[in-house]
Amino acid sequence: MKEVFSHVYADERGYLTRNLVPGRRVYGEKLIERDGIEYRVWNPYRSKLASALSSGLMDLPFTGTSKVLYLGAATGTTVSHISDIVDSGVVYAVEFAPRSMREFLNVARERPNIVPILADAKDPLSYAPLIEKVDVIYQDIAQVEQADILVRNLPFLRPGGHIMLCIKARSIDVTKDPELVFKKEVATLKPFVDVTETVDISEYEHDHSFIVGIKR
Ligand SMILES: C[S@@+](CC[C@H](N)C(=O)[O-])C[C@H]1O[C@@H](n2cnc3c(N)ncnc32)[C@H](O)[C@@H]1O
């Protein structure tokens, strides 16, 4: 097993993160022990960030002390791996569906670096008092106006901080060519963000792409 990004490991099983809560699983993932340390196998069919890694993502902008704003936490599959990575940092995790939030709270309760926030990512002022400036904004909300929602949250990102955006082309407009939809979303970001990578993750998630950029 070797460390391929800060706090992210790889072996023949794929990518793994060091379990912040040894002995506990979040979504039925495999647990592996090496030299007394427990790792969680990161499933690329369950987490789009693992899909992006498996599809050749070159820059993973998290370190052990990163502060992250995560929009669209759902039940916490990907948030939990980011929480493993930023073990001395914090993940502010926004989710607007009460049902998902209830399940997510079971994950957040065990992980001291997750701050769960029940709110609509379209209304950043509603959670502004709860968060601080962050190093990374990660967004996976599968909705219309995905890039617009990210832009509304950019005031929380420090200059030079990274954005990571999952684009689901069919959520935006089922009638349009996904390629055109990706281009339009990138164009929405461009006045504010230098796009550094686009990764096609459709091998794992149909019609999905992943965009990485740096705030100017
Ligand atoms: C595709 S799922 C996210 C999966 C999750 N990121 C993961 O990898 O574990 C999209 C989530 O975004 C949430 N969502 C959609 N629109 C939202 C909004 N405007 N504000 C907050 N959450 C939103 C949905 O309720 C859903 O749980």
PDB file of C-alpha atoms and ligand atoms in Angstrom:
ATOM      1  CA  MET A   1       0.000   0.000   0.000  1.00  0.00           C
ATOM      2  CA  LYS A   2       1.374   3.454  -0.786  1.00  0.00           C
ATOM      3  CA  GLU A   3       0.290   7.023  -0.079  1.00  0.00           C
ATOM      4  CA  VAL A   4      -0.651   8.541  -3.461  1.00  0.00           C
ATOM      5  CA  PHE A   5      -2.082  11.852  -2.212  1.00  0.00           C
ATOM      6  CA  SER A   6      -1.954  13.393   1.251  1.00  0.00           C
ATOM      7  CA  HIS A   7      -3.709  10.813   3.502  1.00  0.00           C
ATOM      8  CA  VAL A   8      -4.971   8.788   0.496  1.00  0.00           C
ATOM      9  CA  TYR A   9      -3.564   5.330  -0.161  1.00  0.00           C
ATOM     10  CA  ALA A  10      -3.716   2.852  -3.020  1.00  0.00           C
ATOM     11  CA  ASP A  11      -3.183  -0.859  -3.436  1.00  0.00           C
ATOM     12  CA  GLU A  12      -4.563  -3.609  -5.669  1.00  0.00           C
ATOM     13  CA  ARG A  13      -8.051  -3.005  -4.190  1.00  0.00           C
ATOM     14  CA  GLY A  14      -8.072   0.643  -5.350  1.00  0.00           C
ATOM     15  CA  TYR A  15      -8.036   3.740  -3.157  1.00  0.00           C
ATOM     16  CA  LEU A  16      -8.257   3.700   0.624  1.00  0.00           C
ATOM     17  CA  THR A  17      -8.420   6.207   3.490  1.00  0.00           C
ATOM     18  CA  ARG A  18      -7.307   5.712   7.066  1.00  0.00           C
ATOM     19  CA  ASN A  19     -10.392   5.102   9.221  1.00  0.00           C
ATOM     20  CA  LEU A  20     -10.923   7.996  11.635  1.00  0.00           C
ATOM     21  CA  VAL A  21     -13.253   5.753  13.675  1.00  0.00           C
ATOM     22  CA  PRO A  22     -11.627   2.302  13.720  1.00  0.00           C
ATOM     23  CA  GLY A  23     -14.052  -0.605  13.615  1.00  0.00           C
ATOM     24  CA  ARG A  24     -16.878   1.465  12.118  1.00  0.00           C
ATOM     25  CA  ARG A  25     -18.216   1.297   8.564  1.00  0.00           C
ATOM     26  CA  VAL A  26     -20.304   4.048   6.922  1.00  0.00           C
ATOM     27  CA  TYR A  27     -21.787   2.349   3.828  1.00  0.00           C
ATOM     28  CA  GLY A  28     -20.759  -1.301   4.066  1.00  0.00           C
ATOM     29  CA  GLU A  29     -17.253  -0.622   2.757  1.00  0.00           C
ATOM     30  CA  LYS A  30     -14.398  -3.086   3.336  1.00  0.00           C
ATOM     31  CA  LEU A  31     -12.063  -2.478   6.270  1.00  0.00           C
ATOM     32  CA  ILE A  32      -8.404  -3.490   5.921  1.00  0.00           C
ATOM     33  CA  GLU A  33      -5.759  -3.616   8.629  1.00  0.00           C
ATOM     34  CA  ARG A  34      -2.071  -2.952   7.897  1.00  0.00           C
ATOM     35  CA  ASP A  35       0.603  -2.616  10.586  1.00  0.00           C
ATOM     36  CA  GLY A  36      -2.008  -1.924  13.233  1.00  0.00           C
ATOM     37  CA  ILE A  37      -3.754   0.795  11.200  1.00  0.00           C
ATOM     38  CA  GLU A  38      -7.252   0.395   9.800  1.00  0.00           C
ATOM     39  CA  TYR A  39      -8.125   1.632   6.305  1.00  0.00           C
ATOM     40  CA  ARG A  40     -11.484   1.905   4.510  1.00  0.00           C
ATOM     41  CA  VAL A  41     -11.683   0.853   0.857  1.00  0.00           C
ATOM     42  CA  TRP A  42     -13.094   3.771  -1.168  1.00  0.00           C
ATOM     43  CA  ASN A  43     -15.666   2.437  -3.628  1.00  0.00           C
ATOM     44  CA  PRO A  44     -15.670   4.331  -6.992  1.00  0.00           C
ATOM     45  CA  TYR A  45     -19.207   3.092  -7.724  1.00  0.00           C
ATOM     46  CA  ARG A  46     -20.487   4.701  -4.509  1.00  0.00           C
ATOM     47  CA  SER A  47     -18.459   7.905  -4.320  1.00  0.00           C
ATOM     48  CA  LYS A  48     -17.868  10.262  -7.254  1.00  0.00           C
ATOM     49  CA  LEU A  49     -14.626  11.496  -5.733  1.00  0.00           C
ATOM     50  CA  ALA A  50     -13.286   7.928  -5.822  1.00  0.00           C
ATOM     51  CA  SER A  51     -14.670   7.671  -9.405  1.00  0.00           C
ATOM     52  CA  ALA A  52     -12.654  10.776 -10.291  1.00  0.00           C
ATOM     53  CA  LEU A  53      -9.484   9.301  -8.716  1.00  0.00           C
ATOM     54  CA  SER A  54      -9.995   6.045 -10.610  1.00  0.00           C
ATOM     55  CA  SER A  55     -10.605   8.047 -13.801  1.00  0.00           C
ATOM     56  CA  GLY A  56      -7.273   9.887 -13.559  1.00  0.00           C
ATOM     57  CA  LEU A  57      -7.871  12.962 -11.356  1.00  0.00           C
ATOM     58  CA  MET A  58      -4.420  14.521 -10.936  1.00  0.00           C
ATOM     59  CA  ASP A  59      -4.941  17.064  -8.148  1.00  0.00           C
ATOM     60  CA  LEU A  60      -6.566  16.168  -4.833  1.00  0.00           C
ATOM     61  CA  PRO A  61      -6.413  19.427  -2.898  1.00  0.00           C
ATOM     62  CA  PHE A  62      -6.959  18.128   0.662  1.00  0.00           C
ATOM     63  CA  THR A  63      -4.398  17.902   3.454  1.00  0.00           C
ATOM     64  CA  GLY A  64      -4.715  16.743   7.051  1.00  0.00           C
ATOM     65  CA  THR A  65      -5.668  20.270   8.172  1.00  0.00           C
ATOM     66  CA  SER A  66      -7.937  21.404   5.303  1.00  0.00           C
ATOM     67  CA  LYS A  67     -11.208  23.171   5.979  1.00  0.00           C
ATOM     68  CA  VAL A  68     -13.882  22.005   3.551  1.00  0.00           C
ATOM     69  CA  LEU A  69     -17.382  23.162   2.644  1.00  0.00           C
ATOM     70  CA  TYR A  70     -19.256  20.155   1.261  1.00  0.00           C
ATOM     71  CA  LEU A  71     -22.561  20.849  -0.533  1.00  0.00           C
ATOM     72  CA  GLY A  72     -24.915  17.866  -0.971  1.00  0.00           C
ATOM     73  CA  ALA A  73     -23.757  15.573   1.845  1.00  0.00           C
ATOM     74  CA  ALA A  74     -26.578  13.010   1.359  1.00  0.00           C
ATOM     75  CA  THR A  75     -26.003  10.201   3.893  1.00  0.00           C
ATOM     76  CA  GLY A  76     -22.273  10.893   4.156  1.00  0.00           C
ATOM     77  CA  THR A  77     -20.544   8.347   1.912  1.00  0.00           C
ATOM     78  CA  THR A  78     -18.026  10.756   0.360  1.00  0.00           C
ATOM     79  CA  VAL A  79     -18.026  13.145   3.327  1.00  0.00           C
ATOM     80  CA  SER A  80     -16.794  10.276   5.512  1.00  0.00           C
ATOM     81  CA  HIS A  81     -13.747   9.662   3.303  1.00  0.00           C
ATOM     82  CA  ILE A  82     -12.949  13.387   3.215  1.00  0.00           C
ATOM     83  CA  SER A  83     -13.300  13.376   7.018  1.00  0.00           C
ATOM     84  CA  ASP A  84     -10.704  10.557   7.116  1.00  0.00           C
ATOM     85  CA  ILE A  85      -8.343  12.645   4.956  1.00  0.00           C
ATOM     86  CA  VAL A  86      -8.695  15.998   6.748  1.00  0.00           C
ATOM     87  CA  ASP A  87      -8.307  14.337  10.128  1.00  0.00           C
ATOM     88  CA  SER A  88      -7.191  17.528  11.903  1.00  0.00           C
ATOM     89  CA  GLY A  89      -9.332  19.829   9.735  1.00  0.00           C
ATOM     90  CA  VAL A  90     -13.083  20.262   9.421  1.00  0.00           C
ATOM     91  CA  VAL A  91     -15.862  19.439   6.952  1.00  0.00           C
ATOM     92  CA  TYR A  92     -18.901  21.727   6.986  1.00  0.00           C
ATOM     93  CA  ALA A  93     -21.454  19.473   5.321  1.00  0.00           C
ATOM     94  CA  VAL A  94     -24.684  20.958   3.934  1.00  0.00           C
ATOM     95  CA  GLU A  95     -27.700  18.803   3.038  1.00  0.00           C
ATOM     96  CA  PHE A  96     -31.300  19.946   2.570  1.00  0.00           C
ATOM     97  CA  ALA A  97     -33.241  16.654   2.673  1.00  0.00           C
ATOM     98  CA  PRO A  98     -34.270  15.917   6.282  1.00  0.00           C
ATOM     99  CA  ARG A  99     -34.416  12.186   5.599  1.00  0.00           C
ATOM    100  CA  SER A 100     -30.815  11.997   4.350  1.00  0.00           C
ATOM    101  CA  MET A 101     -29.733  14.318   7.162  1.00  0.00           C
ATOM    102  CA  ARG A 102     -31.193  11.973   9.791  1.00  0.00           C
ATOM    103  CA  GLU A 103     -29.037   9.120   8.477  1.00  0.00           C
ATOM    104  CA  PHE A 104     -26.047  11.417   8.003  1.00  0.00           C
ATOM    105  CA  LEU A 105     -26.225  12.503  11.647  1.00  0.00           C
ATOM    106  CA  ASN A 106     -25.280   8.939  12.677  1.00  0.00           C
ATOM    107  CA  VAL A 107     -22.043   9.399  10.698  1.00  0.00           C
ATOM    108  CA  ALA A 108     -21.400  12.969  11.900  1.00  0.00           C
ATOM    109  CA  ARG A 109     -21.965  12.043  15.554  1.00  0.00           C
ATOM    110  CA  GLU A 110     -18.973   9.678  15.487  1.00  0.00           C
ATOM    111  CA  ARG A 111     -16.650  12.023  13.613  1.00  0.00           C
ATOM    112  CA  PRO A 112     -15.584  15.143  15.485  1.00  0.00           C
ATOM    113  CA  ASN A 113     -14.381  16.957  12.335  1.00  0.00           C
ATOM    114  CA  ILE A 114     -17.820  16.970  10.615  1.00  0.00           C
ATOM    115  CA  VAL A 115     -20.250  19.848  11.158  1.00  0.00           C
ATOM    116  CA  PRO A 116     -23.637  18.795   9.712  1.00  0.00           C
ATOM    117  CA  ILE A 117     -25.836  21.651   8.468  1.00  0.00           C
ATOM    118  CA  LEU A 118     -29.459  21.213   7.396  1.00  0.00           C
ATOM    119  CA  ALA A 119     -29.834  23.986   4.792  1.00  0.00           C
ATOM    120  CA  ASP A 120     -30.381  24.785   1.135  1.00  0.00           C
ATOM    121  CA  ALA A 121     -27.068  25.384  -0.693  1.00  0.00           C
ATOM    122  CA  LYS A 122     -28.892  28.008  -2.806  1.00  0.00           C
ATOM    123  CA  ASP A 123     -29.187  30.150   0.318  1.00  0.00           C
ATOM    124  CA  PRO A 124     -25.628  30.478   1.690  1.00  0.00           C
ATOM    125  CA  LEU A 125     -26.591  33.384   3.962  1.00  0.00           C
ATOM    126  CA  SER A 126     -28.695  30.944   6.009  1.00  0.00           C
ATOM    127  CA  TYR A 127     -25.554  29.056   7.123  1.00  0.00           C
ATOM    128  CA  ALA A 128     -22.939  31.818   6.894  1.00  0.00           C
ATOM    129  CA  PRO A 129     -22.884  32.290  10.713  1.00  0.00           C
ATOM    130  CA  LEU A 130     -22.035  28.588  11.182  1.00  0.00           C
ATOM    131  CA  ILE A 131     -18.952  28.380   8.976  1.00  0.00           C
ATOM    132  CA  GLU A 132     -15.580  30.029   8.395  1.00  0.00           C
ATOM    133  CA  LYS A 133     -13.381  30.596   5.314  1.00  0.00           C
ATOM    134  CA  VAL A 134     -12.519  27.255   3.752  1.00  0.00           C
ATOM    135  CA  ASP A 135      -9.699  25.830   1.604  1.00  0.00           C
ATOM    136  CA  VAL A 136     -11.936  23.663  -0.604  1.00  0.00           C
ATOM    137  CA  ILE A 137     -15.575  23.709  -1.726  1.00  0.00           C
ATOM    138  CA  TYR A 138     -16.816  20.307  -2.873  1.00  0.00           C
ATOM    139  CA  GLN A 139     -20.252  20.176  -4.493  1.00  0.00           C
ATOM    140  CA  ASP A 140     -22.370  17.231  -5.606  1.00  0.00           C
ATOM    141  CA  ILE A 141     -26.022  18.222  -5.687  1.00  0.00           C
ATOM    142  CA  ALA A 142     -27.300  16.903  -9.032  1.00  0.00           C
ATOM    143  CA  GLN A 143     -29.603  19.894  -9.654  1.00  0.00           C
ATOM    144  CA  VAL A 144     -30.285  22.587 -12.204  1.00  0.00           C
ATOM    145  CA  GLU A 145     -28.006  25.619 -11.837  1.00  0.00           C
ATOM    146  CA  GLN A 146     -25.188  23.527 -10.344  1.00  0.00           C
ATOM    147  CA  ALA A 147     -22.432  25.973 -11.275  1.00  0.00           C
ATOM    148  CA  ASP A 148     -24.583  28.954 -10.200  1.00  0.00           C
ATOM    149  CA  ILE A 149     -24.999  27.427  -6.750  1.00  0.00           C
ATOM    150  CA  LEU A 150     -21.249  26.946  -6.469  1.00  0.00           C
ATOM    151  CA  VAL A 151     -20.645  30.564  -7.497  1.00  0.00           C
ATOM    152  CA  ARG A 152     -23.038  31.744  -4.764  1.00  0.00           C
ATOM    153  CA  ASN A 153     -20.912  29.861  -2.217  1.00  0.00           C
ATOM    154  CA  LEU A 154     -17.554  31.202  -3.460  1.00  0.00           C
ATOM    155  CA  PRO A 155     -17.378  33.995  -0.822  1.00  0.00           C
ATOM    156  CA  PHE A 156     -16.662  31.207   1.703  1.00  0.00           C
ATOM    157  CA  LEU A 157     -13.585  30.074  -0.250  1.00  0.00           C
ATOM    158  CA  ARG A 158     -10.220  31.708   0.389  1.00  0.00           C
ATOM    159  CA  PRO A 159      -8.471  33.143  -2.701  1.00  0.00           C
ATOM    160  CA  GLY A 160      -6.320  30.366  -4.186  1.00  0.00           C
ATOM    161  CA  GLY A 161      -8.654  27.743  -2.660  1.00  0.00           C
ATOM    162  CA  HIS A 162      -9.973  24.850  -4.740  1.00  0.00           C
ATOM    163  CA  ILE A 163     -13.421  23.987  -6.040  1.00  0.00           C
ATOM    164  CA  MET A 164     -14.474  20.458  -6.912  1.00  0.00           C
ATOM    165  CA  LEU A 165     -17.779  20.176  -8.750  1.00  0.00           C
ATOM    166  CA  CYS A 166     -19.623  17.046  -9.899  1.00  0.00           C
ATOM    167  CA  ILE A 167     -21.733  17.856 -12.927  1.00  0.00           C
ATOM    168  CA  LYS A 168     -24.689  15.671 -13.737  1.00  0.00           C
ATOM    169  CA  ALA A 169     -25.573  16.733 -17.254  1.00  0.00           C
ATOM    170  CA  ARG A 170     -29.019  15.122 -17.372  1.00  0.00           C
ATOM    171  CA  SER A 171     -30.243  16.888 -14.233  1.00  0.00           C
ATOM    172  CA  ILE A 172     -29.738  20.218 -15.852  1.00  0.00           C
ATOM    173  CA  ASP A 173     -31.490  19.583 -19.132  1.00  0.00           C
ATOM    174  CA  VAL A 174     -32.523  16.113 -20.246  1.00  0.00           C
ATOM    175  CA  THR A 175     -32.988  17.272 -23.819  1.00  0.00           C
ATOM    176  CA  LYS A 176     -29.488  18.745 -24.298  1.00  0.00           C
ATOM    177  CA  ASP A 177     -26.275  17.070 -25.340  1.00  0.00           C
ATOM    178  CA  PRO A 178     -24.326  16.433 -22.076  1.00  0.00           C
ATOM    179  CA  GLU A 179     -21.167  17.824 -23.709  1.00  0.00           C
ATOM    180  CA  LEU A 180     -22.892  21.197 -24.253  1.00  0.00           C
ATOM    181  CA  VAL A 181     -24.192  21.182 -20.695  1.00  0.00           C
ATOM    182  CA  PHE A 182     -20.661  20.644 -19.302  1.00  0.00           C
ATOM    183  CA  LYS A 183     -19.358  23.509 -21.440  1.00  0.00           C
ATOM    184  CA  LYS A 184     -22.083  25.852 -20.216  1.00  0.00           C
ATOM    185  CA  GLU A 185     -21.394  25.016 -16.567  1.00  0.00           C
ATOM    186  CA  VAL A 186     -17.660  25.591 -17.070  1.00  0.00           C
ATOM    187  CA  ALA A 187     -18.462  28.946 -18.727  1.00  0.00           C
ATOM    188  CA  THR A 188     -20.485  29.959 -15.627  1.00  0.00           C
ATOM    189  CA  LEU A 189     -17.450  29.268 -13.413  1.00  0.00           C
ATOM    190  CA  LYS A 190     -14.815  30.881 -15.623  1.00  0.00           C
ATOM    191  CA  PRO A 191     -15.186  34.526 -14.489  1.00  0.00           C
ATOM    192  CA  PHE A 192     -14.348  33.452 -10.918  1.00  0.00           C
ATOM    193  CA  VAL A 193     -12.335  30.272 -11.156  1.00  0.00           C
ATOM    194  CA  ASP A 194      -9.403  28.964 -13.223  1.00  0.00           C
ATOM    195  CA  VAL A 195     -10.517  25.505 -14.275  1.00  0.00           C
ATOM    196  CA  THR A 196      -7.493  23.213 -13.890  1.00  0.00           C
ATOM    197  CA  GLU A 197      -8.987  19.778 -14.635  1.00  0.00           C
ATOM    198  CA  THR A 198     -12.098  18.173 -16.061  1.00  0.00           C
ATOM    199  CA  VAL A 199     -12.452  14.452 -15.540  1.00  0.00           C
ATOM    200  CA  ASP A 200     -14.998  12.292 -17.335  1.00  0.00           C
ATOM    201  CA  ILE A 201     -16.312   9.830 -14.723  1.00  0.00           C
ATOM    202  CA  SER A 202     -18.994   8.282 -16.931  1.00  0.00           C
ATOM    203  CA  GLU A 203     -17.340   4.856 -16.605  1.00  0.00           C
ATOM    204  CA  TYR A 204     -18.713   4.862 -13.023  1.00  0.00           C
ATOM    205  CA  GLU A 205     -21.579   7.406 -13.173  1.00  0.00           C
ATOM    206  CA  HIS A 206     -23.536   7.852 -16.382  1.00  0.00           C
ATOM    207  CA  ASP A 207     -23.290  11.367 -17.920  1.00  0.00           C
ATOM    208  CA  HIS A 208     -21.218  12.743 -15.046  1.00  0.00           C
ATOM    209  CA  SER A 209     -18.132  14.894 -15.143  1.00  0.00           C
ATOM    210  CA  PHE A 210     -15.932  16.277 -12.461  1.00  0.00           C
ATOM    211  CA  ILE A 211     -14.445  19.783 -12.538  1.00  0.00           C
ATOM    212  CA  VAL A 212     -11.539  21.058 -10.439  1.00  0.00           C
ATOM    213  CA  GLY A 213     -10.540  24.719 -10.294  1.00  0.00           C
ATOM    214  CA  ILE A 214      -8.788  27.401  -8.299  1.00  0.00           C
ATOM    215  CA  LYS A 215     -10.448  30.614  -7.102  1.00  0.00           C
ATOM    216  CA  ARG A 216      -8.782  33.753  -8.371  1.00  0.00           C
TER     217      ARG A 216
HETATM  218  C1  LIG B   1     -25.982  12.855  -5.592  1.00  0.00           C
HETATM  219  S1  LIG B   1     -26.417  13.129  -3.943  1.00  0.00           S
HETATM  220  C2  LIG B   1     -24.886  13.400  -3.130  1.00  0.00           C
HETATM  221  C3  LIG B   1     -24.064  12.158  -2.865  1.00  0.00           C
HETATM  222  C4  LIG B   1     -22.919  12.482  -1.914  1.00  0.00           C
HETATM  223  N1  LIG B   1     -22.219  13.665  -2.353  1.00  0.00           N
HETATM  224  C5  LIG B   1     -21.913  11.361  -1.791  1.00  0.00           C
HETATM  225  O1  LIG B   1     -21.069  11.203  -2.691  1.00  0.00           O
HETATM  226  O2  LIG B   1     -21.921  10.665  -0.777  1.00  0.00           O
HETATM  227  C6  LIG B   1     -27.047  14.752  -4.022  1.00  0.00           C
HETATM  228  C7  LIG B   1     -27.500  15.287  -2.655  1.00  0.00           C
HETATM  229  O3  LIG B   1     -27.632  16.698  -2.749  1.00  0.00           O
HETATM  230  C8  LIG B   1     -28.752  17.095  -1.997  1.00  0.00           C
HETATM  231  N2  LIG B   1     -29.162  18.414  -2.516  1.00  0.00           N
HETATM  232  C9  LIG B   1     -29.694  18.692  -3.736  1.00  0.00           C
HETATM  233  N3  LIG B   1     -29.930  20.013  -3.851  1.00  0.00           N
HETATM  234  C10 LIG B   1     -29.505  20.585  -2.698  1.00  0.00           C
HETATM  235  C11 LIG B   1     -29.472  21.913  -2.225  1.00  0.00           C
HETATM  236  N4  LIG B   1     -29.944  22.924  -2.967  1.00  0.00           N
HETATM  237  N5  LIG B   1     -28.992  22.146  -0.985  1.00  0.00           N
HETATM  238  C12 LIG B   1     -28.526  21.133  -0.219  1.00  0.00           C
HETATM  239  N6  LIG B   1     -28.530  19.839  -0.609  1.00  0.00           N
HETATM  240  C13 LIG B   1     -29.009  19.563  -1.835  1.00  0.00           C
HETATM  241  C14 LIG B   1     -29.763  15.994  -2.229  1.00  0.00           C
HETATM  242  O4  LIG B   1     -30.752  15.972  -1.218  1.00  0.00           O
HETATM  243  C15 LIG B   1     -28.862  14.754  -2.223  1.00  0.00           C
HETATM  244  O5  LIG B   1     -28.759  14.202  -0.930  1.00  0.00           O
END
